Coordinates of C-alpha atoms (C1' of nucleotides) in Angstrom, one line a residue:
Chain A
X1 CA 144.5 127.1 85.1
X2 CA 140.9 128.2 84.7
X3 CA 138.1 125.9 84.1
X4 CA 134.9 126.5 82.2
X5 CA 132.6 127.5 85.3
X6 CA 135.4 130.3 86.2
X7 CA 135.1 132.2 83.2
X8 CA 132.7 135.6 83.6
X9 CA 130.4 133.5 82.1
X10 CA 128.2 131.3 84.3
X11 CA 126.8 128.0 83.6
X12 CA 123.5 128.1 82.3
X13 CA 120.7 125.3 82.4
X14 CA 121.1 124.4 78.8
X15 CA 124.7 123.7 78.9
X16 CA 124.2 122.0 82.0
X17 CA 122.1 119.3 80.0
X18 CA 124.6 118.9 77.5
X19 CA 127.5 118.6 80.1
X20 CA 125.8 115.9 82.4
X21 CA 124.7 113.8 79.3
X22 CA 122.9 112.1 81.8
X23 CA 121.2 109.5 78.9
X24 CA 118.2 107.1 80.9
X25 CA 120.3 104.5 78.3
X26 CA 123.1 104.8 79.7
X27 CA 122.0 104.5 83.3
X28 CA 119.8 101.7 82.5
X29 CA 123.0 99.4 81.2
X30 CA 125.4 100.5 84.1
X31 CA 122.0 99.1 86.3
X32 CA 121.9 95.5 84.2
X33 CA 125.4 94.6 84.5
X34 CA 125.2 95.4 88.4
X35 CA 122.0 93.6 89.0
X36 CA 122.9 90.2 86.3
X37 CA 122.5 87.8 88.8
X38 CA 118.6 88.4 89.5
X39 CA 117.8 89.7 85.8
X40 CA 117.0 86.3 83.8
X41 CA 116.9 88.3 80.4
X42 CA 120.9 87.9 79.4
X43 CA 120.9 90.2 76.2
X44 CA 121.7 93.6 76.9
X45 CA 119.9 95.4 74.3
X46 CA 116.7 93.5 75.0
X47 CA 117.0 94.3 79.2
X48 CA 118.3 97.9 78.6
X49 CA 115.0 98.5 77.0
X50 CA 112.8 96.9 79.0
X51 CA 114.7 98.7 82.3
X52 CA 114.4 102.2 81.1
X53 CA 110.8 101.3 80.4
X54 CA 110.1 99.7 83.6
X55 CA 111.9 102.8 85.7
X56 CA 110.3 105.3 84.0
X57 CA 106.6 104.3 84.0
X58 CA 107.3 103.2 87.8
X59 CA 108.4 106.8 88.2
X60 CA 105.4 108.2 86.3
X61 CA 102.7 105.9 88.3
X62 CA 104.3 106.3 91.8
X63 CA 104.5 110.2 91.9
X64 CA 100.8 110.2 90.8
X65 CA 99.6 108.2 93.2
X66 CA 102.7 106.4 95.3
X67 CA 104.5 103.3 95.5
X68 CA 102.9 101.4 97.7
X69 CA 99.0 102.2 95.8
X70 CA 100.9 101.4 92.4
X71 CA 100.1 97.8 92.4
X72 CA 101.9 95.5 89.5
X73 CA 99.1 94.7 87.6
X74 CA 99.0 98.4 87.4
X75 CA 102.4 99.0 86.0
X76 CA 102.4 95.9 83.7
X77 CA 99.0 97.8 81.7
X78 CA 101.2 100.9 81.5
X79 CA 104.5 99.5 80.9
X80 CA 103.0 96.7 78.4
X81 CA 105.2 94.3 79.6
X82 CA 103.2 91.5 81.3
X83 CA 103.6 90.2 85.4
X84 CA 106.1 87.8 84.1
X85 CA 108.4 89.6 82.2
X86 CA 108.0 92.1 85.2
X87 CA 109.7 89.5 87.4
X88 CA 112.5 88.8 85.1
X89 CA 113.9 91.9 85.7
X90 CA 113.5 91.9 89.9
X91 CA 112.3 89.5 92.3
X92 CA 110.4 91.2 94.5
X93 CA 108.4 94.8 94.2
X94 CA 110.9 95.7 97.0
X95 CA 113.9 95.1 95.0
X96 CA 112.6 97.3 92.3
X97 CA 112.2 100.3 94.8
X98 CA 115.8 99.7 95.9
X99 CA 117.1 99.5 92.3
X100 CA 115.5 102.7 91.4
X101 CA 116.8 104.1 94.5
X102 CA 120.5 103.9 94.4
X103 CA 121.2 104.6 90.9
X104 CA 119.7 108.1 91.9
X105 CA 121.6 108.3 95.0
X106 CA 125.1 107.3 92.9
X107 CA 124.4 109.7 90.0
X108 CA 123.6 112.5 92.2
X109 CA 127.0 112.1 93.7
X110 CA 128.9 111.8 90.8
X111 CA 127.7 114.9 89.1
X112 CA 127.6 117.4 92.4
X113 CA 131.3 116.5 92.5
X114 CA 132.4 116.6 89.3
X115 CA 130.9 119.9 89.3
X116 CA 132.2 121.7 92.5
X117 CA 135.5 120.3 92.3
X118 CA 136.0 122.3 89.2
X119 CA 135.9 125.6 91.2
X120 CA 138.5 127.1 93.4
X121 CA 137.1 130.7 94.1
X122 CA 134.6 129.9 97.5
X123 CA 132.2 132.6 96.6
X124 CA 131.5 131.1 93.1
X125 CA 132.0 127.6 94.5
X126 CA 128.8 128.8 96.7
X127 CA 127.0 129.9 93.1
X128 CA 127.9 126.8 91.3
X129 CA 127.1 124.7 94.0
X130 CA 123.6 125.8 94.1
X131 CA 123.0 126.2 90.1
X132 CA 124.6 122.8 89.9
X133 CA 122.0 121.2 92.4
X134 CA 118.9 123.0 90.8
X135 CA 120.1 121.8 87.1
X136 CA 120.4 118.0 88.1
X137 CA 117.2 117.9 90.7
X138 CA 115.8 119.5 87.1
X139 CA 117.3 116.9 85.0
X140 CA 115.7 114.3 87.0
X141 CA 112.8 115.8 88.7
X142 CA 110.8 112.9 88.8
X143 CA 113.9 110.6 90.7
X144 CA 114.1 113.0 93.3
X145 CA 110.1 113.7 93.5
X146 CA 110.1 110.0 93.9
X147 CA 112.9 109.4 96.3
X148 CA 112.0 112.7 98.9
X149 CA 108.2 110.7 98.6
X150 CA 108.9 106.8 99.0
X151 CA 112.0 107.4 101.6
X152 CA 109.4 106.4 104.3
X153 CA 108.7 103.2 102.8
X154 CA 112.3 101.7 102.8
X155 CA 113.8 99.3 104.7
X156 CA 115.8 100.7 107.9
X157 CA 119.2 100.3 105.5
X158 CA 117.8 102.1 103.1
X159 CA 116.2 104.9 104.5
X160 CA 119.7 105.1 106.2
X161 CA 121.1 106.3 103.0
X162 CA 118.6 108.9 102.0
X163 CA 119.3 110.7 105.5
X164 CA 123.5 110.5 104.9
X165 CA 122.6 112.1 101.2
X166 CA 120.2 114.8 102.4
X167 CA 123.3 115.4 105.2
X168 CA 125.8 115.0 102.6
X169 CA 124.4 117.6 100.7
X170 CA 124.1 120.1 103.4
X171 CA 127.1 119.7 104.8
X172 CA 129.2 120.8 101.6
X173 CA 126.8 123.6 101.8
X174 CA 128.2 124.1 105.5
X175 CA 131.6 123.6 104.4
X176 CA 131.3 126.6 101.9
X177 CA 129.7 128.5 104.2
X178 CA 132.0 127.9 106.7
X179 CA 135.7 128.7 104.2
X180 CA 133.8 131.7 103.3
X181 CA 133.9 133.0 106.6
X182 CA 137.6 131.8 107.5
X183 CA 138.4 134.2 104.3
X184 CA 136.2 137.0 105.3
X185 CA 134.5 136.8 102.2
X186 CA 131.0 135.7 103.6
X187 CA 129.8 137.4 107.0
X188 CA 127.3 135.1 108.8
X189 CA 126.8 133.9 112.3
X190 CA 125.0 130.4 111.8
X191 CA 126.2 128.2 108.7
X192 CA 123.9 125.3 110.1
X193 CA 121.0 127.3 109.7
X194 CA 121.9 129.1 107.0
X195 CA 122.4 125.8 104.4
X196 CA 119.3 124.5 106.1
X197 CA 117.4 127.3 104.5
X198 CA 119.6 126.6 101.2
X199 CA 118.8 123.0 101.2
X200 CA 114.9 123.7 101.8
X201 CA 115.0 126.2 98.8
X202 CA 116.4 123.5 96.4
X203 CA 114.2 121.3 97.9
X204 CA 110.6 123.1 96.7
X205 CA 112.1 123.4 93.4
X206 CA 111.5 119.3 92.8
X207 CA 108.7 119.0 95.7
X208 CA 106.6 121.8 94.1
X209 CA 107.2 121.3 90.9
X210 CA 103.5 122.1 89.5
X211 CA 103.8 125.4 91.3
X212 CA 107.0 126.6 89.1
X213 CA 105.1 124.9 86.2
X214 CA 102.0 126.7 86.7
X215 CA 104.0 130.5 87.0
X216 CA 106.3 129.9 84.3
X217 CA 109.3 130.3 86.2
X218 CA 112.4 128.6 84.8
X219 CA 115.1 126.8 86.3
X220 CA 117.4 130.2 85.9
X221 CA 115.3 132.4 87.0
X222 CA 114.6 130.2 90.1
X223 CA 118.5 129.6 90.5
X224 CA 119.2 133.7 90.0
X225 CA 117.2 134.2 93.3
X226 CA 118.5 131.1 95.4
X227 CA 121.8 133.1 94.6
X228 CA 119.9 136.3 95.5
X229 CA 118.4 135.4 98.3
X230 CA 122.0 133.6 99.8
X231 CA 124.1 136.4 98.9
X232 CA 122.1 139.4 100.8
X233 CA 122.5 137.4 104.0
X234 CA 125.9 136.4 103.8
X235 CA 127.5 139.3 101.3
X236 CA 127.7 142.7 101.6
X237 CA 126.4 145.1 98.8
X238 CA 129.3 145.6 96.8
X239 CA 130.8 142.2 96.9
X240 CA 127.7 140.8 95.4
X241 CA 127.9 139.1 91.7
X242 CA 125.5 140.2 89.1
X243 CA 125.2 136.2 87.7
Chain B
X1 CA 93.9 150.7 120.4
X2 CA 96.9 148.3 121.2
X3 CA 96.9 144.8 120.8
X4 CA 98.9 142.4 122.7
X5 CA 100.5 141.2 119.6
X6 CA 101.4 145.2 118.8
X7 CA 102.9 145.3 122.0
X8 CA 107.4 145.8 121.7
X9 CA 107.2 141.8 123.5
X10 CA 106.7 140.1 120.4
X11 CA 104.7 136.5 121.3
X12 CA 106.9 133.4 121.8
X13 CA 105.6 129.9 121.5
X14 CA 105.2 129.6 125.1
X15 CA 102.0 132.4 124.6
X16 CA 101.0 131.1 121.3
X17 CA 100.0 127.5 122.7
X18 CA 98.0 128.4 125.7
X19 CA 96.5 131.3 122.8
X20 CA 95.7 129.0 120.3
X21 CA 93.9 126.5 122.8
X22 CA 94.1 124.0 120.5
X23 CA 92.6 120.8 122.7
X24 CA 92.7 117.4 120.7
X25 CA 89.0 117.0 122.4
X26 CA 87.5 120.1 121.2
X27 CA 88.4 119.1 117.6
X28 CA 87.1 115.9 117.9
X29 CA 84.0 117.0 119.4
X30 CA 83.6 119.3 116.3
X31 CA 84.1 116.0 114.0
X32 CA 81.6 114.3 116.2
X33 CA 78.5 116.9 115.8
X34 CA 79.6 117.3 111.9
X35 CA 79.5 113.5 111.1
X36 CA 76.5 112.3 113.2
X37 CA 75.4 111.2 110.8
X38 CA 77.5 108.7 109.8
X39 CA 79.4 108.0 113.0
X40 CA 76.8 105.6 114.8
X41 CA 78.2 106.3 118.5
X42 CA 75.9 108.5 119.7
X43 CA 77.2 109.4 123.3
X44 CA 79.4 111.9 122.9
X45 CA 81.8 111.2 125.9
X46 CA 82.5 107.9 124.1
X47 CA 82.8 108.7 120.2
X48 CA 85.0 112.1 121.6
X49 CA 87.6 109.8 123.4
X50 CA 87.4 107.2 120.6
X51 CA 87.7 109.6 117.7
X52 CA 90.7 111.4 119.3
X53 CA 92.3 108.1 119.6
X54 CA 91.9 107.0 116.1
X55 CA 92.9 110.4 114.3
X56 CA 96.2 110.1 116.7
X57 CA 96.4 106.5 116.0
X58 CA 96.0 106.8 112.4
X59 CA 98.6 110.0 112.0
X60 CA 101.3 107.9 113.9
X61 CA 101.0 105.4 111.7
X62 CA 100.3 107.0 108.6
X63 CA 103.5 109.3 109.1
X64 CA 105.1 106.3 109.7
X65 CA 104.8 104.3 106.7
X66 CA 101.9 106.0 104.2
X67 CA 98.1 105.8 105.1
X68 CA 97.2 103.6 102.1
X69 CA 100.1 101.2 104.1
X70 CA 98.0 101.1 107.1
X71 CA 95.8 98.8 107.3
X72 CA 92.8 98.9 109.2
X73 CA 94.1 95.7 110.8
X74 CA 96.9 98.0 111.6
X75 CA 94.8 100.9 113.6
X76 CA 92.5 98.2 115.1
X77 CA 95.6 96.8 116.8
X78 CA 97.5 100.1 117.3
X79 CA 94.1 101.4 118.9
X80 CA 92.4 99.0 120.4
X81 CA 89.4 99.3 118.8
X82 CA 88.0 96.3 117.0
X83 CA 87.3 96.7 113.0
X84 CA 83.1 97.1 113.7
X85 CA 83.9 99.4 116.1
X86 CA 86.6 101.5 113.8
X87 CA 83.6 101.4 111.4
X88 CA 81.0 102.9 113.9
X89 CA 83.0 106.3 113.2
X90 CA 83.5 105.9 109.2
X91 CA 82.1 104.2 106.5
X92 CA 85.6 103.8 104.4
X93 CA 88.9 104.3 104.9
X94 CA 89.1 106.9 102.5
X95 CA 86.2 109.0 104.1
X96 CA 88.7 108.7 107.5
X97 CA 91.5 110.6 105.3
X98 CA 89.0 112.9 104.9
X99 CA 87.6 113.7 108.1
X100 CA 91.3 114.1 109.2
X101 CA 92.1 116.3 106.0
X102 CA 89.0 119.3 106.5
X103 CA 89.3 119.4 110.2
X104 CA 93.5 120.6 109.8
X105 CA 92.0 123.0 106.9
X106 CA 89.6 124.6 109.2
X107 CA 91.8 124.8 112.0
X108 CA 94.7 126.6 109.6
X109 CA 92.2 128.8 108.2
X110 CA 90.7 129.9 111.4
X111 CA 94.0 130.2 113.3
X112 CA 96.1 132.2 111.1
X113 CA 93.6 135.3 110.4
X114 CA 92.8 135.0 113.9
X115 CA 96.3 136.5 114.5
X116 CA 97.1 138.5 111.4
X117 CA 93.7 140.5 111.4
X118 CA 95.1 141.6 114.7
X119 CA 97.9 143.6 113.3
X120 CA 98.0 147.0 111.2
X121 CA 101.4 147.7 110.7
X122 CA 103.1 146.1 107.7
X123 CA 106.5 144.8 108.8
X124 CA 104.8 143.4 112.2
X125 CA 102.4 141.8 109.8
X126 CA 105.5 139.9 108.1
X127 CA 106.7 138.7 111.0
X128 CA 103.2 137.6 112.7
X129 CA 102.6 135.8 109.9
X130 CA 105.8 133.9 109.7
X131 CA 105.9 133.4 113.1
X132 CA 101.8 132.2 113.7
X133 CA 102.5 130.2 111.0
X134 CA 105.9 128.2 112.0
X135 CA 103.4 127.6 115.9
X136 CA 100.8 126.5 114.3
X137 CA 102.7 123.8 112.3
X138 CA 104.2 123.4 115.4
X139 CA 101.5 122.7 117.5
X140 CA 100.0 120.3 114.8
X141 CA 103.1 118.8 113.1
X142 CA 101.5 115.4 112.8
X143 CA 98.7 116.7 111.1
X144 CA 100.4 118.6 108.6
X145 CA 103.2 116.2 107.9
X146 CA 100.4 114.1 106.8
X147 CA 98.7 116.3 104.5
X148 CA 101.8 117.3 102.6
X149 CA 102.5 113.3 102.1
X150 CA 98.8 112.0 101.8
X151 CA 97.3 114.9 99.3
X152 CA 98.1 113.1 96.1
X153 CA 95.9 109.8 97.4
X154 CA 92.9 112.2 97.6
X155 CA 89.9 112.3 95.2
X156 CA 90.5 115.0 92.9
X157 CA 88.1 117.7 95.0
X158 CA 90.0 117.2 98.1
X159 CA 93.2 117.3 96.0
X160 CA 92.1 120.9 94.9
X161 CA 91.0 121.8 98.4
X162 CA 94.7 121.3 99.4
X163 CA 96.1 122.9 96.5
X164 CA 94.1 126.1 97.1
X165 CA 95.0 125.8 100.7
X166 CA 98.6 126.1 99.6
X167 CA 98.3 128.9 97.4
X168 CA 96.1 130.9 99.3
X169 CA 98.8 130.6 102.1
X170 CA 101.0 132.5 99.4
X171 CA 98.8 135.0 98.6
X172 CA 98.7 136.0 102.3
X173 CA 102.1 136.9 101.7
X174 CA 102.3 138.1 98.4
X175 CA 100.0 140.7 99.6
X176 CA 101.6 141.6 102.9
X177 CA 104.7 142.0 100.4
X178 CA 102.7 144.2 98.2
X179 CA 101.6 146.6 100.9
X180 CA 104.9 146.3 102.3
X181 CA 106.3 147.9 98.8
X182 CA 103.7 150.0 98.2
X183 CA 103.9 152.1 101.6
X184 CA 107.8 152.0 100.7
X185 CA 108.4 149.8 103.9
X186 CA 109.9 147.1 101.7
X187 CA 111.6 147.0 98.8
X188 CA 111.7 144.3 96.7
X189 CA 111.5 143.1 93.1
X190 CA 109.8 139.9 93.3
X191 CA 106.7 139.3 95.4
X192 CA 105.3 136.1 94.3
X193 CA 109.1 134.4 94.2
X194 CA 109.5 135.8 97.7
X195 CA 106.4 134.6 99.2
X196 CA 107.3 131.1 97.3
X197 CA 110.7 130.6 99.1
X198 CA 109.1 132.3 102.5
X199 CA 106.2 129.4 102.0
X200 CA 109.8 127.0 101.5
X201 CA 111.2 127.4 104.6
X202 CA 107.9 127.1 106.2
X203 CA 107.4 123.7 105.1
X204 CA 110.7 122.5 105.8
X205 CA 110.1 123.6 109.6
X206 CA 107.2 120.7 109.7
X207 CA 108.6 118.3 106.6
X208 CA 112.0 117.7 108.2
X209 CA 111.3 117.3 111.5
X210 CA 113.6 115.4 112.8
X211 CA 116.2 117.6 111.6
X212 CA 115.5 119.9 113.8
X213 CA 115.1 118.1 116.8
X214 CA 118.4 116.2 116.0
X215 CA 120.1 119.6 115.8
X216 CA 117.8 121.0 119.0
X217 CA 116.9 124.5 117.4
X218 CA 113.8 125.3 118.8
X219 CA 110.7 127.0 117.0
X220 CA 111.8 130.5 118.2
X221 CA 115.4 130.0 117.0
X222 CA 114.0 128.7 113.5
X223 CA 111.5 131.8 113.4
X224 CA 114.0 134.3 114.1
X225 CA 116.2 132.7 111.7
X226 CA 113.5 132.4 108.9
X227 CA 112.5 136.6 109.7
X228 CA 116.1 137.7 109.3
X229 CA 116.6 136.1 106.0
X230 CA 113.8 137.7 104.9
X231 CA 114.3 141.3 106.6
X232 CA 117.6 140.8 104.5
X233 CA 116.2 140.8 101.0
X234 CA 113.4 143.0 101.4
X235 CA 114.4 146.0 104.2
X236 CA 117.6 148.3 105.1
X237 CA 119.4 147.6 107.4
X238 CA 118.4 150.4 109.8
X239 CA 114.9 149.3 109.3
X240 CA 115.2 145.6 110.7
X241 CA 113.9 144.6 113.8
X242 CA 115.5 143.3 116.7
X243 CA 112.9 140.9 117.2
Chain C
dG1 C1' 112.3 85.9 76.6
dT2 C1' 107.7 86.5 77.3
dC3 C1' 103.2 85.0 77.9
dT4 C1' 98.8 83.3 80.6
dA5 C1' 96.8 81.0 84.5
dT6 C1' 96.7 80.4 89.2
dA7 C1' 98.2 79.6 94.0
dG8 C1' 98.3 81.8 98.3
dT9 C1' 97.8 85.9 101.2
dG10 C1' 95.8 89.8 103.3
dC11 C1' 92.9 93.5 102.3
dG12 C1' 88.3 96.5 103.1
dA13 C1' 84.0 96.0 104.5
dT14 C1' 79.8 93.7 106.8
dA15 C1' 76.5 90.6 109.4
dG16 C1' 75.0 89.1 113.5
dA17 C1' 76.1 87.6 118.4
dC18 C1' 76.5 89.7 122.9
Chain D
dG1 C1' 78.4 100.0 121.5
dT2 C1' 81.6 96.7 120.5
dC3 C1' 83.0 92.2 119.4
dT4 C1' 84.2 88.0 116.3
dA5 C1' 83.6 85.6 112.1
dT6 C1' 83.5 85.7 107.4
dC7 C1' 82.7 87.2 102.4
dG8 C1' 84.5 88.6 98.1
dC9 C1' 88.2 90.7 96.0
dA10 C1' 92.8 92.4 94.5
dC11 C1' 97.2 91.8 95.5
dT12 C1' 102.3 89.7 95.0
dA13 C1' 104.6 86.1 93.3
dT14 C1' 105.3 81.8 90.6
dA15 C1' 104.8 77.7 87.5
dG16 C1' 104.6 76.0 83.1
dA17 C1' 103.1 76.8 78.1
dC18 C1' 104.9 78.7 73.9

DNA sequence: GTCTATAGTGCGATAGAC
DNA sequence: GTCTATCGCACTATAGAC
């Protein structure tokens, strides 16, 4: 049986967008039926509005200037809802960091799975991995911005959970790394070290965001050299892909 | 001529700390003779100890929860120091996040071409650099944690002071890259996208911290890492060091 | 379901005692 | 040179009108 991402043809950042249909709509209702006992508004199409609005000009305010400096009076100007429709939809500016918080955390999870389970082969499985990380932290750039930023400013709990996804993450990259090298298709001494370096690369890809901006250097092109940059320390010449 | 840094030894961080001589005092004493004017303390013993134990103070908590989340309540306590006194050394918070802010700069600046300049050969260059820069964020992790986190509550001139800071960081490399490719040492395709993941791993060193110390690889251990990936995508294999 | 008005808190900054 | 006391302000959060 072969999948879509095992055809000759790789994924691509285009396709990728159509594939996660990642809709702010959709996230925003899954977020009012798990948080109806402190929303007071009851109808969905009214709250689903007013969420996506809320999340997205919290978003936009915090990674210009931070959470904490946000104040909100601040994001009741921007958002046009006033303080008290505000506090129908939380109950505390805590509560709205936490919200925004785990519905990235469980839809990064959902589609890095969905996307590496697809793939058998370990030396694409590497590829897709990586392609599949850059395409969703590009999806929702502004989530992860966000999440990498505020992290210090959660509750012990919560800043728990960042630190088991940031681990989570590298560990699959380990765990690639480390099949790989049971196979003898990858030749490399430290896998620890070596999805460390992965991890940071995907990282500045989010973090520095106004850099790749700036130099007009797309998603692909970024992922192309991720791969690039990987494969020459762990492949030999010939083995290499062209993706 | 030889320098020491030309030598077949290549410097460890042992060398590089006593080198630097990077003394919390004499940095403060340089903030003191800058600021006289503002910082009313006019003994030098006194406003020397005092300063060195708000900038610590206020990095510690800063890097702990965000400096606009300190409150000067906060460092008062943490310090010691009562709120006049505190403003005996600044006249607003903000201008304290600035102080902090220029002195790292000039230290960065002065510190890296102190040890680059000293080298002529081009793939000794690529390693100094990687390596000076991985001890000096070393040596002043606190500082430079705090930077990365606190640029975007600057005004907008510091927040371009940072920014150029960044880039000209790059540059160094870009052009070590360059002359690397041009005397045929290296051979590469893409300079600037190099330099960009080189400046990644960098900031990963001094951004996730407590990774690293979790996992106990040391400085030399990350900078020998950091130089073989890039030996990989840019030289031969007969042309790597053993460094 | 959303608004305005306001209570209560803690902030940055300063004046004046010692 | 450092302290305590306090001012004015902006914040989070809520109560009650519509």
């Amino acid at each position: 049986m072969q999948t879509a991402t095992e055809t000759l043809q790789p994924m691509r950042f285009s396709e990728f967008r159509q594939m996660a249909l990642i809709s702010m709509e959709d996230i925003c209702r899954e977020i009012f039926y798990e948080n109806q006992a402190s929303i007071k508004t009851k109808k969905e199409a009214v709250a689903v509005r007013n969420l996506a609005n809320i999340f997205n000009t919290t978003l936009r305010l915090s990674n210009e200037k931070g959470f904490q400096t946000m104040s909100l009076r601040d994001l009741s100007r921007a958002s046009g809802l006033s303080m008290g429709a505000l506090y129908s939809y939380f109950t505390s500016k805590e509560e709205l960091l936490e919200m925004i918080q785990n519905q990235g955390h469980r839809l990064t999870r959902r589609v890095l799975s969905q996307h590496i389970e697809a793939v058998s082969k370990v030396d694409q499985k590497l590829r897709i991995a990586i392609r599949a990380h850059l395409y969703l932290t590009e999806v929702m750039q502004p989530w992860f911005y966000f999440s990498f930023m505020e992290t210090k400013n959660l509750d012990k709990a919560q800043q728990k959970k960042s630190i088991e996804g940031e681990l989570a993450t590298e560990q699959m990259f380990i765990d690639i790394l480390t099949e790989g090298l049971e196979q003898s298709v990858f030749e490399l001494d430290n896998p620890v070290l070596t999805a460390t370096v992965i991890k940071a690369m995907l990282q500045d890809w989010y973090v520095k965001r106004w850099k790749y901006s700036r130099r007009r250097i797309s998603v692909d092109e970024y992922a192309d050299f991720v791969i690039f940059v990987i494969e020459s320390i762990v492949m030999d010449n010939q083995s290499r892909s062209s993706q």
